[in-house]
CSV table of C-alpha atoms in Angstrom, one decimal:
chain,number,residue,atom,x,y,z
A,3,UNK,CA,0.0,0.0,0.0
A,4,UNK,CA,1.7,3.5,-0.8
A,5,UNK,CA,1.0,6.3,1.4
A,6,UNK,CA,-1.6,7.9,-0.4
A,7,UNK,CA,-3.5,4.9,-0.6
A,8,UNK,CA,-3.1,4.8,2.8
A,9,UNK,CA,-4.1,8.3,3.9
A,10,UNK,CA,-7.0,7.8,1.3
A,11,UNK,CA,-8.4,5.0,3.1
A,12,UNK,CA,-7.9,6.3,6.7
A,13,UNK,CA,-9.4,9.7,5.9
A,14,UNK,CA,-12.4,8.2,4.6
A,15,UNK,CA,-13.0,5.5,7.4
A,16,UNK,CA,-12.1,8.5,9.8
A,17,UNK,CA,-14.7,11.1,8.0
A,18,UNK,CA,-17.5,7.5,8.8
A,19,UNK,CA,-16.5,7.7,11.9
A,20,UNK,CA,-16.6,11.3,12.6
A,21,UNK,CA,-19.9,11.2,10.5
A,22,UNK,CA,-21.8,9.0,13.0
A,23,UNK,CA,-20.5,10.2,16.3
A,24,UNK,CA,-21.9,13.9,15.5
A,25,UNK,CA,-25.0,12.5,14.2
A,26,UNK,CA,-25.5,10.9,17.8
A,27,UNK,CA,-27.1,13.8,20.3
A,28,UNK,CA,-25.2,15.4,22.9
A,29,UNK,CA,-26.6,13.7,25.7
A,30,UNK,CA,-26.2,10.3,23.7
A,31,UNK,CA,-22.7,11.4,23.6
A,32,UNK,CA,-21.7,11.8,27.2
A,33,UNK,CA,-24.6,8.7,28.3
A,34,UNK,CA,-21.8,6.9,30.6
A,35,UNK,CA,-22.2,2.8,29.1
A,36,UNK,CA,-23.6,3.6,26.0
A,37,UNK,CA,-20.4,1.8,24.4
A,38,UNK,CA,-20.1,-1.2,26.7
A,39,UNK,CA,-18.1,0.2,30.0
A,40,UNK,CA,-17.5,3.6,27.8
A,41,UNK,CA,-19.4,6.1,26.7
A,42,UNK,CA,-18.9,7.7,23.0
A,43,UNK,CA,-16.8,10.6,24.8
A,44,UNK,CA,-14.7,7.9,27.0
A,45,UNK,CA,-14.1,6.0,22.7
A,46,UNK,CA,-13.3,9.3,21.6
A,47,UNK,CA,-10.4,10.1,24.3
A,48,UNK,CA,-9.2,6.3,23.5
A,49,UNK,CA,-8.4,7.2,19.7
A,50,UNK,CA,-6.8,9.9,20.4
A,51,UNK,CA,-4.6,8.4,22.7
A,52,UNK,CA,-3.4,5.8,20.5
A,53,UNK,CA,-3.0,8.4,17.4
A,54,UNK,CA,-0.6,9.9,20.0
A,55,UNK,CA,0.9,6.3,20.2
A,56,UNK,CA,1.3,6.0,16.3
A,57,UNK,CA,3.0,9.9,16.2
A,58,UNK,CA,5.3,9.2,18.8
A,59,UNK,CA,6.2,5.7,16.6
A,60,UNK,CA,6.7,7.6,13.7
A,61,UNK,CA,8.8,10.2,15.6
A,62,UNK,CA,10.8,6.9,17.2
A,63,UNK,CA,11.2,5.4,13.7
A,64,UNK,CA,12.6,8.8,12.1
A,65,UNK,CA,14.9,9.3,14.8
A,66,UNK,CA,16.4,5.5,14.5
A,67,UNK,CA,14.7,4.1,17.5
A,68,UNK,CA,13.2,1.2,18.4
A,69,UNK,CA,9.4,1.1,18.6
A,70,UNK,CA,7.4,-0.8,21.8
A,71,UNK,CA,4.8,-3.2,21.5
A,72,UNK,CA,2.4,-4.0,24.2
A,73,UNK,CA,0.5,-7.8,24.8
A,74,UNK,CA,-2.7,-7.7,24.7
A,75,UNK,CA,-2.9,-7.3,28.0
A,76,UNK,CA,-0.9,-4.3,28.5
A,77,UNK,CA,-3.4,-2.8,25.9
A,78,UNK,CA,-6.3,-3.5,28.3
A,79,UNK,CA,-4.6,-1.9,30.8
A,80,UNK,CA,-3.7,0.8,29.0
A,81,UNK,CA,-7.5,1.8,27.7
A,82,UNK,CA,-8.8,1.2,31.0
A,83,UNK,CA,-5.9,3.9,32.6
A,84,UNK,CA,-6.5,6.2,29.9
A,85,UNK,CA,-10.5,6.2,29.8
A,86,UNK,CA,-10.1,6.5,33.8
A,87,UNK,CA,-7.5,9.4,33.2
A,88,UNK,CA,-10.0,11.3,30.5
A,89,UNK,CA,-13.3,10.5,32.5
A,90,UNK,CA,-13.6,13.9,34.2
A,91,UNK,CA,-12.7,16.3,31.3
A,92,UNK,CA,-15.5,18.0,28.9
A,93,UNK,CA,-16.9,16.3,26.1
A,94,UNK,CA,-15.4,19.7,23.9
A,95,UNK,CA,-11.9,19.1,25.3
A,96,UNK,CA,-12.1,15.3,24.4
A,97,UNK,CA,-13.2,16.7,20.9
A,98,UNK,CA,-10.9,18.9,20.1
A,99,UNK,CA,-8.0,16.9,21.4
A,100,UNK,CA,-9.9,14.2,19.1
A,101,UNK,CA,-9.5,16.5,15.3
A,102,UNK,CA,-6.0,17.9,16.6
A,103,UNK,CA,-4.5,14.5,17.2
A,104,UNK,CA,-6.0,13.5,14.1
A,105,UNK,CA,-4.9,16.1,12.0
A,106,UNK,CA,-1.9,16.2,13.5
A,107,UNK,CA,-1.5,12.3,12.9
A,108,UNK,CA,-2.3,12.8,9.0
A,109,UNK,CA,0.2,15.2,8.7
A,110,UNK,CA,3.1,13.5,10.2
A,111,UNK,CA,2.5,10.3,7.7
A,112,UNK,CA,2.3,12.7,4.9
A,113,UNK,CA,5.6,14.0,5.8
A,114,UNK,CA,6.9,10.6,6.5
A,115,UNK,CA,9.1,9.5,3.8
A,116,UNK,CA,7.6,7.3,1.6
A,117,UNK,CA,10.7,5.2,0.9
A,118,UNK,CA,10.8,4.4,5.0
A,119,UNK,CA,6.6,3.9,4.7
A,120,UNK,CA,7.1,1.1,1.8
A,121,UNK,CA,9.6,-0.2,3.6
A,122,UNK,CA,7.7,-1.3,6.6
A,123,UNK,CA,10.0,-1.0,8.7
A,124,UNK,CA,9.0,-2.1,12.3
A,125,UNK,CA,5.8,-3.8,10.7
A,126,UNK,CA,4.8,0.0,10.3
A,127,UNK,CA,1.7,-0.8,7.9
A,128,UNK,CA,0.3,-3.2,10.6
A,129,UNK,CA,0.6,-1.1,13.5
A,130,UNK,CA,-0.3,2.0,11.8
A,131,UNK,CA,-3.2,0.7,10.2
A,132,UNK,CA,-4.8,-0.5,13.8
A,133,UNK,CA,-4.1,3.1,15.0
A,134,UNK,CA,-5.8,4.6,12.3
A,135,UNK,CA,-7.9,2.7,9.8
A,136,UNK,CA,-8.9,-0.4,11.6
A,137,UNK,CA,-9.4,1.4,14.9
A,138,UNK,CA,-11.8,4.2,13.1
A,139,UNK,CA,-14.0,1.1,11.4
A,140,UNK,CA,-13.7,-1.3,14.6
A,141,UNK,CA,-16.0,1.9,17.1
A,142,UNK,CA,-17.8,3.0,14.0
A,143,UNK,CA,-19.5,-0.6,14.2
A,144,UNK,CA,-19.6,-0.6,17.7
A,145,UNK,CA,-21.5,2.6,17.9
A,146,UNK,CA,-23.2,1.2,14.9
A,147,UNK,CA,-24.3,-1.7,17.5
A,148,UNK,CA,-25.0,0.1,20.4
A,149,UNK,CA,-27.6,2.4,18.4
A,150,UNK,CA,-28.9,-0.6,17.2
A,151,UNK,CA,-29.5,-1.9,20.7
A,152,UNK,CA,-30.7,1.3,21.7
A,153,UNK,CA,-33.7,1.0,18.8
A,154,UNK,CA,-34.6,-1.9,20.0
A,155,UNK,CA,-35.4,-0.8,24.2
C-alpha cells in the first residue's frame, strides 16, 4: 500500500466515523455505558490516545529508535488507565483533542518518507493501520451496534 492509498483509506474511514458520532445527540454522547463500560466521549479520548501512540512511533522510527509493542494485556490496561484518566474532562476538550490528534497524525505520515513507509520498517503498515484505519472502522461498528440496541429498548 503506498502512502496515499493509505491516507485515502484512513481519511475516509475517519470522515464515517466522525460522521456517525456527530450525528448521535449530545446527551447520547456523554450517556456513561452507551459503548459497553465507555461512553462515546470515554471512545473518543481512546483514539486519540493511541493516534498519540502512532505519532510518537513515527517520531521513534525517524529518529532511528526502536518502537514498543504491548501484549494484549498491556493494551487492556492501557485503555482502562486512559478512559479513567479522561473521564472527568469536557466532552469539547475530548473533541478537540480528538480533530487535533488526528490532523496532526495525517500530517506526520504525509511528511513521512515514503521510501521508509514502503519499507515497513518495524511492521509500520500493521501497526499503523490499527491506529488509524482499523481502529476508526472497529468503534464505528460498535456505535453502529449500540444504536442498534438502543432501537430496540
Amino acid at each position: 500500500m503506498t502512502k496515499a492509498e493509505f491516507l485515502r483509506l484512513s481519511n475516509k474511514e475517519w470522515q464515517q466515523l466522525v460522521g456517525t458520532v456527530f450525528s448521535l445527540p449530545s446527551e447520547i454522547r456523554e450517556r456513561a455505558e452507551f459503548l459497553g463500560e465507555w461512553s462515546v466521549k470515554d471512545m473518543l479520548g481512546h483514539i486519540s490516545y493511541w493516534e498519540g501512540v502512532a505519532l510518537e512511533r513515527l517520531s521513534s522510527i525517524l529518529n532511528g529508535g526502536k518502537i514498543q509493542f504491548f501484549e494484549e494485556s498491556e493494551i487492556q490496561r492501557i485503555n482502562k488507565e486512559q478512559v479513567e484518566k479522561r473521564r472527568s474532562e469536557p466532552l469539547e476538550t475530548i473533541r478537540r483533542n480528538f480533530e487535533l490528534t488526528h490532523t496532526e497524525l495525517m500530517r506526520a505520515i504525509d511528511r513521512f518518507p515514503e521510501e521508509k513507509f514502503q519499507s515497513n520498517e518495524q511492521n509500520l503498515h500493521e501497526w499503523l493501520a490499527e491506529d488509524t484505519f482499523k481502529h476508526y472502522a472497529e468503534h464505528r461498528q460498535k456505535l453502529i451496534e449500540a444504536l442498534a440496541r438502543l432501537d430496540h429498548q
